[in-house]
Coordinates of C-alpha atoms in Angstrom, one line a residue:
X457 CA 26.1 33.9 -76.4
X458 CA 29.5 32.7 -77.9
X459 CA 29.3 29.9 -80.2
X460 CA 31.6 26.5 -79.4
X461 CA 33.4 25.2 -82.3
X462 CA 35.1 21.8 -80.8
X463 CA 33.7 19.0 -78.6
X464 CA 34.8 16.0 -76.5
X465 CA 32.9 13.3 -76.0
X466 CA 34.2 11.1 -73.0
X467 CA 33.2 7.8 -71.5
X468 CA 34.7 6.0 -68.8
X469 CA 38.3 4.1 -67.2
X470 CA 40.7 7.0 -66.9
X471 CA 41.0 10.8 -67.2
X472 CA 42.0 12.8 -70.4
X473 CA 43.9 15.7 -69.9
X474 CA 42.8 18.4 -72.0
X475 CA 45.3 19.7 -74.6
X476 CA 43.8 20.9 -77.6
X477 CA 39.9 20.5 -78.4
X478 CA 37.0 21.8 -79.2
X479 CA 34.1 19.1 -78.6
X480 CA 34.6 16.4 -76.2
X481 CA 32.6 13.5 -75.2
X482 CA 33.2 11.6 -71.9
X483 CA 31.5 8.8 -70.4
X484 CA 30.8 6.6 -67.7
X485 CA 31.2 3.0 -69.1
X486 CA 29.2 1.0 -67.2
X487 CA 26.9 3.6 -66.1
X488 CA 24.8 6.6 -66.7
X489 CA 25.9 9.7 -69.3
X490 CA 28.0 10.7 -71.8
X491 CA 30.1 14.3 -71.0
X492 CA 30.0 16.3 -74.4
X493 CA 32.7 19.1 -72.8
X494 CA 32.6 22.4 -75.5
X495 CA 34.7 25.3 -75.9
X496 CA 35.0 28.7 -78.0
X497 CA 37.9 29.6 -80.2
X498 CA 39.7 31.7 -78.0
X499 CA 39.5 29.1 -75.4
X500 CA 37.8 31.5 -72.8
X501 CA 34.6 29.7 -72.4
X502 CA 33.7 26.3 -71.5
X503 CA 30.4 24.6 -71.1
X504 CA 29.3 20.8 -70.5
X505 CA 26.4 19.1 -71.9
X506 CA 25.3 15.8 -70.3
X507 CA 23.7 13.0 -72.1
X508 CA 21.5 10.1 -70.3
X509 CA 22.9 6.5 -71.3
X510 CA 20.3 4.4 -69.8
X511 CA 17.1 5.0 -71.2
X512 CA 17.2 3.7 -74.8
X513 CA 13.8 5.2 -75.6
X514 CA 14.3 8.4 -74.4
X515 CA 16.6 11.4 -75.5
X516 CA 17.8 12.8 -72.4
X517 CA 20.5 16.1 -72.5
X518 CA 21.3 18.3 -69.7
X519 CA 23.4 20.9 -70.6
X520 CA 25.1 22.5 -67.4
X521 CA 24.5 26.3 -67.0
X522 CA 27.6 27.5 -66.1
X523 CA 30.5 28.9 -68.5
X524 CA 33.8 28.0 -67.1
X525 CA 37.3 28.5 -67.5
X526 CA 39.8 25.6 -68.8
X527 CA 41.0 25.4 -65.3
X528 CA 37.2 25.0 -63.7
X529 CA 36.4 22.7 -66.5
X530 CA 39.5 20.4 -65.8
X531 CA 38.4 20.4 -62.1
X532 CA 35.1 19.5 -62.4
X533 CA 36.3 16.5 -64.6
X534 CA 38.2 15.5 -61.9
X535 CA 36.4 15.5 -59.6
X536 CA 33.4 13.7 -61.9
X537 CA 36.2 11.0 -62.1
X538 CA 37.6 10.4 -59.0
X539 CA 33.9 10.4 -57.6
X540 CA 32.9 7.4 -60.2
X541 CA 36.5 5.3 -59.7
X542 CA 34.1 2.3 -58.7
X543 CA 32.7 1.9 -62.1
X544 CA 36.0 3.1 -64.0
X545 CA 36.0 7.1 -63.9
X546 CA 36.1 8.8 -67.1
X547 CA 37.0 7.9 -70.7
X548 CA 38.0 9.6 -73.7
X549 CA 35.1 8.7 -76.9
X550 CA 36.1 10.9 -79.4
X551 CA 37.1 14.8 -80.6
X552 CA 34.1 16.1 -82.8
X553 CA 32.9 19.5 -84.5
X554 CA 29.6 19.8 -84.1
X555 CA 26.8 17.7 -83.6
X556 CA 24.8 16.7 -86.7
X557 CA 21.8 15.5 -84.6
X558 CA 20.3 12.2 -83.3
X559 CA 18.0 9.6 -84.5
X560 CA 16.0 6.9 -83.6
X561 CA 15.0 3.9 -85.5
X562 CA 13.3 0.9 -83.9
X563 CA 15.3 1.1 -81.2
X564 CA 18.0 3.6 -79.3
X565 CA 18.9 6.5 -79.9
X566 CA 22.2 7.6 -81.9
X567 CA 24.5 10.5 -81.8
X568 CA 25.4 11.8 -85.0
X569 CA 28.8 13.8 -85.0
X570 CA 31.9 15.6 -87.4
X571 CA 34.7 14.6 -86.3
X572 CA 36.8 15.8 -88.9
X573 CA 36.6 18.9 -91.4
X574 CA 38.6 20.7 -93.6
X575 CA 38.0 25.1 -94.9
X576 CA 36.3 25.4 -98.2
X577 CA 36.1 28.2 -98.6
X578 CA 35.7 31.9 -96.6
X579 CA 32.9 35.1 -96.4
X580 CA 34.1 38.2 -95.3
X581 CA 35.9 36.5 -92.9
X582 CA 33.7 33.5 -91.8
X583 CA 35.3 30.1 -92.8
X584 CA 33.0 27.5 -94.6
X585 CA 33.8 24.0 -94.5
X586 CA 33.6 20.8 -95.5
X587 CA 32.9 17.3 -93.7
X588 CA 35.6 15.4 -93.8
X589 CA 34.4 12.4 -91.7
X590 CA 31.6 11.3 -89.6
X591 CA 30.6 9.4 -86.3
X592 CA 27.5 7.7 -85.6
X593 CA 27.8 6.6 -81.8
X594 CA 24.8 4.3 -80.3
X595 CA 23.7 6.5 -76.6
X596 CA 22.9 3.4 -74.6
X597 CA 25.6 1.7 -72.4
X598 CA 26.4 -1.9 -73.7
X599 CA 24.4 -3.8 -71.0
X600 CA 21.3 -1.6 -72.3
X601 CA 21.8 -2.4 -75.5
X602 CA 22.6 -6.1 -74.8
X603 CA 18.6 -6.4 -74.1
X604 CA 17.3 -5.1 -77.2
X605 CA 15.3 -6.7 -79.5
X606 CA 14.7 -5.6 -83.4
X607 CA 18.4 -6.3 -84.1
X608 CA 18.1 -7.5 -87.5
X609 CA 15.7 -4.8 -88.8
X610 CA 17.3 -2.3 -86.5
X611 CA 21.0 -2.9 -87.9
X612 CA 19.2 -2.8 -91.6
X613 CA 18.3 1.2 -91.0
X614 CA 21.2 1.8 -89.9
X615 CA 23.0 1.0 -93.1
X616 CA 20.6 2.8 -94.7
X617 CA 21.5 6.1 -93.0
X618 CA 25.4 5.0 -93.8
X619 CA 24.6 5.2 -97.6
X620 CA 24.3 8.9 -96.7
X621 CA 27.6 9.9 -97.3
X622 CA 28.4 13.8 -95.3
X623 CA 31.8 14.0 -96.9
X624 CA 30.1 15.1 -100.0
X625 CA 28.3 17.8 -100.9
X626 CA 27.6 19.2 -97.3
X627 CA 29.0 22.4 -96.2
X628 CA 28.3 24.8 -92.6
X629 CA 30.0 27.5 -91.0
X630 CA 30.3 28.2 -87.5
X631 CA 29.8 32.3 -87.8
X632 CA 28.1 32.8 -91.3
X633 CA 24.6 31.4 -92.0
X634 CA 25.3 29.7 -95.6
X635 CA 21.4 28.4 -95.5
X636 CA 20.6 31.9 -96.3
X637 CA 22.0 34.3 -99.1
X638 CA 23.8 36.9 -98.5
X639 CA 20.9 39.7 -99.0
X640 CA 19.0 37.8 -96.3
X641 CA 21.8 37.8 -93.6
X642 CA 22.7 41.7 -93.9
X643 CA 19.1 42.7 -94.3
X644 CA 17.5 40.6 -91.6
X645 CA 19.9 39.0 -89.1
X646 CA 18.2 36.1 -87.6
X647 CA 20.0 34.0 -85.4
X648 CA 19.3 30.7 -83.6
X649 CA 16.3 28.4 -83.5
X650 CA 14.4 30.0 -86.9
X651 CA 17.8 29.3 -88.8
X652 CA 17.2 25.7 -88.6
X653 CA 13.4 25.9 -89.6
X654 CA 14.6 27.1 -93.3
X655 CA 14.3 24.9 -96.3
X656 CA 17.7 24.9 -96.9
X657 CA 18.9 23.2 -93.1
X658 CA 19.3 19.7 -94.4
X659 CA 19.6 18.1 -90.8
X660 CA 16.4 19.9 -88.9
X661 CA 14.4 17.0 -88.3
X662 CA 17.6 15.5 -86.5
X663 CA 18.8 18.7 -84.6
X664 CA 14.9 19.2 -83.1
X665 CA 15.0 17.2 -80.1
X666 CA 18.2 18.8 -78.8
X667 CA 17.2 22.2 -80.0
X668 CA 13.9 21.5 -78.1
X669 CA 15.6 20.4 -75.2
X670 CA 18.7 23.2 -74.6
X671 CA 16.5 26.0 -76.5
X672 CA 19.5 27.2 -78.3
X673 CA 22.1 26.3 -81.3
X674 CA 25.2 25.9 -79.6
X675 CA 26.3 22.6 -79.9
X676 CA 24.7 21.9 -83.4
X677 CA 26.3 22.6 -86.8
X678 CA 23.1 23.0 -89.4
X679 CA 24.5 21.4 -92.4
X680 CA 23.6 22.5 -96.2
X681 CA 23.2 20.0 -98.9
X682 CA 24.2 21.3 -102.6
X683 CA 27.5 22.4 -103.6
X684 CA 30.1 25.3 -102.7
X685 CA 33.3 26.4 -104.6
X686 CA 35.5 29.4 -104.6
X687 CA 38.0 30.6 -106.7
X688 CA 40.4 33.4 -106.9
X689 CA 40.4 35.8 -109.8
X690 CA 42.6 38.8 -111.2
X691 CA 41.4 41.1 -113.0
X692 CA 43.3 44.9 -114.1
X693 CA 45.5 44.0 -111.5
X694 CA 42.9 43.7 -108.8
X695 CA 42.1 40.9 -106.9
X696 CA 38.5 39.3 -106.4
X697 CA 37.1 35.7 -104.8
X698 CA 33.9 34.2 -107.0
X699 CA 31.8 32.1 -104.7
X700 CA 29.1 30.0 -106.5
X701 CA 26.7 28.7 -103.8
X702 CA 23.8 25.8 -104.5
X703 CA 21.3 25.1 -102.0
X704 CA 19.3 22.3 -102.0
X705 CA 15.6 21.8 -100.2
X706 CA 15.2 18.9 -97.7
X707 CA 11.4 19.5 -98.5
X708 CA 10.2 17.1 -101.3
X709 CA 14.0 16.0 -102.4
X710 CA 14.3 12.4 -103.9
X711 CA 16.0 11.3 -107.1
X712 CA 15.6 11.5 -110.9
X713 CA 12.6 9.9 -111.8
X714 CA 11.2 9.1 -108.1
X715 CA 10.4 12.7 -107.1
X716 CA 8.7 15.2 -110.2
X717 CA 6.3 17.8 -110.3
X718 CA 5.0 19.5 -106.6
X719 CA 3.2 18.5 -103.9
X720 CA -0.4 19.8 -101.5
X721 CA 1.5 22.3 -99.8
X722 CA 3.3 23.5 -103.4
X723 CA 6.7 22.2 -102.6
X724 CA 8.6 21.0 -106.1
X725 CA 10.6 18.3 -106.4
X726 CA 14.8 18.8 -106.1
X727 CA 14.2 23.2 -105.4
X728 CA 17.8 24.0 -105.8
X729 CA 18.4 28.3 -104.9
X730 CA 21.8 29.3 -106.6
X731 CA 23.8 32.3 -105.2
X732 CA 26.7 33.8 -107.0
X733 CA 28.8 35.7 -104.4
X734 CA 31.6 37.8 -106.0
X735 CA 33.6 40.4 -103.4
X736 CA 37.5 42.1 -103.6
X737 CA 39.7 39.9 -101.7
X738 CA 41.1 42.3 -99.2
X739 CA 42.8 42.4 -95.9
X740 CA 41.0 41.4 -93.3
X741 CA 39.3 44.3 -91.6
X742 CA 39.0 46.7 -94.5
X743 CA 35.7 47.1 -96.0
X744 CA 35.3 45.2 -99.3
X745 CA 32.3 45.6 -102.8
X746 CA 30.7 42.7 -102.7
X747 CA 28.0 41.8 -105.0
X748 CA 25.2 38.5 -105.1
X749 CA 23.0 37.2 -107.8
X750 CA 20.4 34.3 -106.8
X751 CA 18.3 32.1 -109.2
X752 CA 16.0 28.9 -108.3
X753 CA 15.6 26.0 -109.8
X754 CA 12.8 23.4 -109.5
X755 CA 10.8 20.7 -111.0
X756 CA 7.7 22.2 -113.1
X757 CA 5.4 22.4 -110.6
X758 CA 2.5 20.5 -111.9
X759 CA 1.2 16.9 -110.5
X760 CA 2.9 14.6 -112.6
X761 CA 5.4 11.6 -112.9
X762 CA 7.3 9.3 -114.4
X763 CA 7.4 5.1 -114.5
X764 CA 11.1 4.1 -113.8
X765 CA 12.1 1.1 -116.2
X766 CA 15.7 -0.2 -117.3
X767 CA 14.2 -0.8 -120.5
X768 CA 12.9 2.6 -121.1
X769 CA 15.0 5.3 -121.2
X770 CA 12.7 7.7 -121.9
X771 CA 10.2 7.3 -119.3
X772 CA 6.8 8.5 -120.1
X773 CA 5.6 11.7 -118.5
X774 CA 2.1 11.3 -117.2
X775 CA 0.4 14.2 -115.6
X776 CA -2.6 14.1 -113.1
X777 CA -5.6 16.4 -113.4
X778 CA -6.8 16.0 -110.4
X779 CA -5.5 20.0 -109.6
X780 CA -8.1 22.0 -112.0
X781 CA -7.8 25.1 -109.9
X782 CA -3.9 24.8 -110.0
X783 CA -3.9 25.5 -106.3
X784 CA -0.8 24.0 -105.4
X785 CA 0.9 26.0 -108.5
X786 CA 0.0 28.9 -107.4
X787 CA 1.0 28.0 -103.7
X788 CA 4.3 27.2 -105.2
X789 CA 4.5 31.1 -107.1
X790 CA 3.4 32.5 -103.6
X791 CA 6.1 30.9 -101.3
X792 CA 8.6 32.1 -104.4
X793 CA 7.3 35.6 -104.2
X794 CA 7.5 35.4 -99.9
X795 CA 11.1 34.7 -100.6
X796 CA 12.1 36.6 -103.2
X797 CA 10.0 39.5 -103.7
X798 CA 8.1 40.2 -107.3
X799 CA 8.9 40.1 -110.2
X800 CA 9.1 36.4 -110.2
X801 CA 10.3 35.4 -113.9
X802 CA 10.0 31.7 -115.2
X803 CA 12.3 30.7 -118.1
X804 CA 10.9 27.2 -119.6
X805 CA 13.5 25.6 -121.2
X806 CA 11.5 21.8 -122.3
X807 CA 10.8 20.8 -125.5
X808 CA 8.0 22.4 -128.1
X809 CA 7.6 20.0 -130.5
X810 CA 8.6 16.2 -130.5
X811 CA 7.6 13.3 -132.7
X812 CA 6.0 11.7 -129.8
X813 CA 4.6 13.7 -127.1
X814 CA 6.3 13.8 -123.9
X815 CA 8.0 17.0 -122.9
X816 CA 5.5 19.1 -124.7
X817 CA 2.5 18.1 -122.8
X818 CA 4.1 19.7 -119.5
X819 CA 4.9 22.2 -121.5
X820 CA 1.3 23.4 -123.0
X821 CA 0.1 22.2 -118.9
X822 CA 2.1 24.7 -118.1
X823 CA 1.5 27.3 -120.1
X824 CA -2.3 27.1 -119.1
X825 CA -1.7 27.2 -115.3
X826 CA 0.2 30.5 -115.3
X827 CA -2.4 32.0 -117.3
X828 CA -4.9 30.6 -114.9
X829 CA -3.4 32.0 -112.3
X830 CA -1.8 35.3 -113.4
X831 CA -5.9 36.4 -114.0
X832 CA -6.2 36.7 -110.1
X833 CA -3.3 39.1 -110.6
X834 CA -1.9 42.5 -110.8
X835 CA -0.7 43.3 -113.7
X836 CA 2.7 44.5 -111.7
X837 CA 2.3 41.0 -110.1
X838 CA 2.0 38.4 -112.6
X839 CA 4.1 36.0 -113.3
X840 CA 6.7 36.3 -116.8
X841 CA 6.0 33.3 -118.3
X842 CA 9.2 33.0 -120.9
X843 CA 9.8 29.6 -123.3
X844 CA 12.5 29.1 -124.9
X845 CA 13.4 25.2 -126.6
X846 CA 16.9 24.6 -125.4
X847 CA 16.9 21.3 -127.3
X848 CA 15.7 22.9 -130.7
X849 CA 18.5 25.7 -130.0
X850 CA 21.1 23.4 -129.3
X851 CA 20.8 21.3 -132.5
X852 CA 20.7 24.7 -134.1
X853 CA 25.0 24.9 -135.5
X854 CA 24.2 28.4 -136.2
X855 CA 22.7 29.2 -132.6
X856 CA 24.6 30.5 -130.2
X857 CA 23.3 29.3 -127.1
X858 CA 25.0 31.1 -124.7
X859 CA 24.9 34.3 -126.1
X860 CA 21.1 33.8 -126.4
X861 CA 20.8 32.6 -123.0
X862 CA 22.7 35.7 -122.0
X863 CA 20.3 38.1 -123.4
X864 CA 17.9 36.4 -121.3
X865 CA 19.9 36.9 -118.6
X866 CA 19.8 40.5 -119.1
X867 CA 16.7 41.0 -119.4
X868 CA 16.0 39.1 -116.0
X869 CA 18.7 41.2 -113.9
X870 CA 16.9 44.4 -115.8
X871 CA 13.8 43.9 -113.9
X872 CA 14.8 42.1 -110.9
X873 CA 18.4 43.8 -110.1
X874 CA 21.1 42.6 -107.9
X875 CA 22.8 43.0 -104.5
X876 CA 25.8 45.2 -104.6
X877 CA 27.1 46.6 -101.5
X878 CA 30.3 47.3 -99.2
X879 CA 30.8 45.6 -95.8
X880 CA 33.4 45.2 -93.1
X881 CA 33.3 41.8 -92.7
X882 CA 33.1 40.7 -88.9
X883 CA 35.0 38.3 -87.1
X884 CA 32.8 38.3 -84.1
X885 CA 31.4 34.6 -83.3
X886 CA 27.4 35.8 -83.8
X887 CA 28.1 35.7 -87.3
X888 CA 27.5 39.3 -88.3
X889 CA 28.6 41.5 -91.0
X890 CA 28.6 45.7 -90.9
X891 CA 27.0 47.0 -93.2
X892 CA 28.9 50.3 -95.0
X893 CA 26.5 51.1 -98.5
X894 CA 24.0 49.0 -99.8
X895 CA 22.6 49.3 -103.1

């Protein structure tokens, strides 16, 4: 199945000659559908997707099953047109990237689309980029719309949504699955709907109705929300590209403050998985070392919270009871270990001691619910439980934190290694990477 990397969205009035595009959306003004019209890179296939403009209610998409060529494509356009010259033919909306998904509110339905990007970045040949601007685009006509009620309240979720800002922090790629680290995609490469079911898919809930509807992937993008930089190094004359990759869960995420501790089902507040991808920066086509490091981050995953006050900067920390069994700590340790294998190593980094407790009480809570649960255990199994006071270090002028913090790095990579391998990196549009020695 080849993936389609730009769009056209078209509406109504007069034809648009195709010259360069990727996704475009047509449409019949006073009428029925939006045209979404979608090629591949290479400009060898073309598909449509029609979208229904006139119930508000409903989400509509019929996506036609036949690949053409430009030339096919341009006819059928024109003939669409010149058969709909009574309500105005077709009209050029807008060139997009992808489509981010839709949502619905109190009223219609919206389209949610990139219409600009810009490369961040490159895996073994995949490019990973960046939003560089976004289109929200209402599917009803205007005389649908014209008879809807809820404006007020409607209009107020909607600038809500526009407080999410895509141009920062979001990344995708067309041909490499950046929700996944690298380990995952050579070991086990998964492809299409189960992609957007991982925690790390920002925009699932809002890709499911058309993934439900066309049954595949190809006109989505499945953004990532965290962070993504690479960098160039030389080192004895060699050259290597650092990638440092941070994931972040759209299961339980909220702010500082609003969102602590886990939840039932042992999700914690603001998970974040770090990958650090380091490989030789070679010409493209030669096998290349690559090597990948991933950590996780989370909030302790206990039942607890903290009251928000501007008065207060130190909120105080109060913790629930009302999980005796921890069972929703050790739910957490057992989705960890179904994602990352055993050992699973816990570095503790909250205060030991303070003049008035607050830090410290997690921090004993803690303690007791990994040795609550490591008794149900193998002894291979259970969980490494390490503390260490970053504050008390810190103040420490004769403490070398990062050195000490390196140590304990050691000892972590010691008994849970690294990836280390050499690949041919793959152009190929399904996103997949030979494998030549893993390690």
């Amino acid at each position: 199945m080849s993936v389609y990397y730009k769009f056209q969205l078209i509406c109504s009035s007069s034809l648009v000659i195709f010259k360069q595009f990727i996704h475009s959306v047509l449409n019949f003004f006073r009428t029925q559908n939006f045209y979404m019209v979608g090629r591949d890179k290479s400009r060898t296939f073309w598909r449509v997707l029609k979208i229904d403009r006139l119930e508000p209610s409903e989400l509509n998409i019929l996506e036609d099953s036949t690949t053409y060529s430009e030339g096919e494509c341009y006819d059928l356009l024109k003939r669409i047109h010149e058969g709909n010259m009574s309500t105005g033919g077709l009209k050029f909306v807008t060139t997009c990237y992808g489509i981010v998904g839709f949502i619905k509110f109190l009223g219609p339905y919206y389209m949610l689309l990139i219409t600009k990007r810009r490369q961040i970045g490159a895996i073994c040949g995949h490019t990973v980029y960046a939003v560089t601007k976004s289109e929200m685009i209402p599917l009803p006509n205007p005389t649908v719309r014209s008879k809807m009620a809820n404006f007020k309240n409607e209009n107020r979720y909607k600038k809500l949504l526009c407080t999410v800002d895509l141009t920062k922090d979001f990344f995708f790629s067309y041909s490499y699955h950046v929700m996944r680290s690298l380990q995952k995609n050579l070991c086990d490469n998964q492809t299409g709907q189960v992609l957007y079911e991982t925690m790390f898919v920002w925009n699932e809930y809002l890709t499911r109705g058309i993934r439900n509807h066309l049954k595949n992937t190809l006109w989505t993008v499945a953004l990532v929300y965290g962070f993504f930089k690479q960098a160039k190094l030389s080192i004895s004359g060699r050259e290597f590209k650092f990638t440092l990759i941070a994931r972040r869960s759209r299961h339980f995420a909220g702010t500082r403050y609003l969102k602590r501790g886990v939840n039932e089902m042992g999700r914690v507040a603001n998970d974040v998985e770090t990958e650090q991808i380091v490989f030789e920066d070679v010409p493209e086509g030669c096998p290349t070392q690559i090597s990948s490091v991933v950590q996780n981050r989370g909030s302790i995953p206990l039942f607890w919270s903290q009251e928000t006050s501007r008065l207060n900067l130190k909120p105080d920390i109060i913790l629930s009871k009302k999980d005796q069994n921890y069972e929703a700590t050790r739910l957490h340790f057992e989705n960890l270990v179904k994602r990352y294998g055993n050992p699973i190593i816990i570095l503790n980094l909250i205060k030991t001691i303070e003049k008035k407790p607050r830090e410290s009480i997690l921090r004993a809570e803690f303690a007791n619910a990994i040795e609550f649960i490591n008794k149900d255990l193998s002894e291979d199994n259970r969980l490494k439980f390490l503390h260490w006071d970053l504050h008390k270090h810190s103040r420490n002028k004769a403490a070398n934190v990062l050195e000490l913090l390196g140590r304990v790095a050691v000892y972590a990579l010691t008994l849970t290694g690294f990836l280390y391998c050499q690949v041919t990196p793959s152009l190929r549009p399904e996103g997949s990477l030979k494998l030549a020695h893993f390690e």
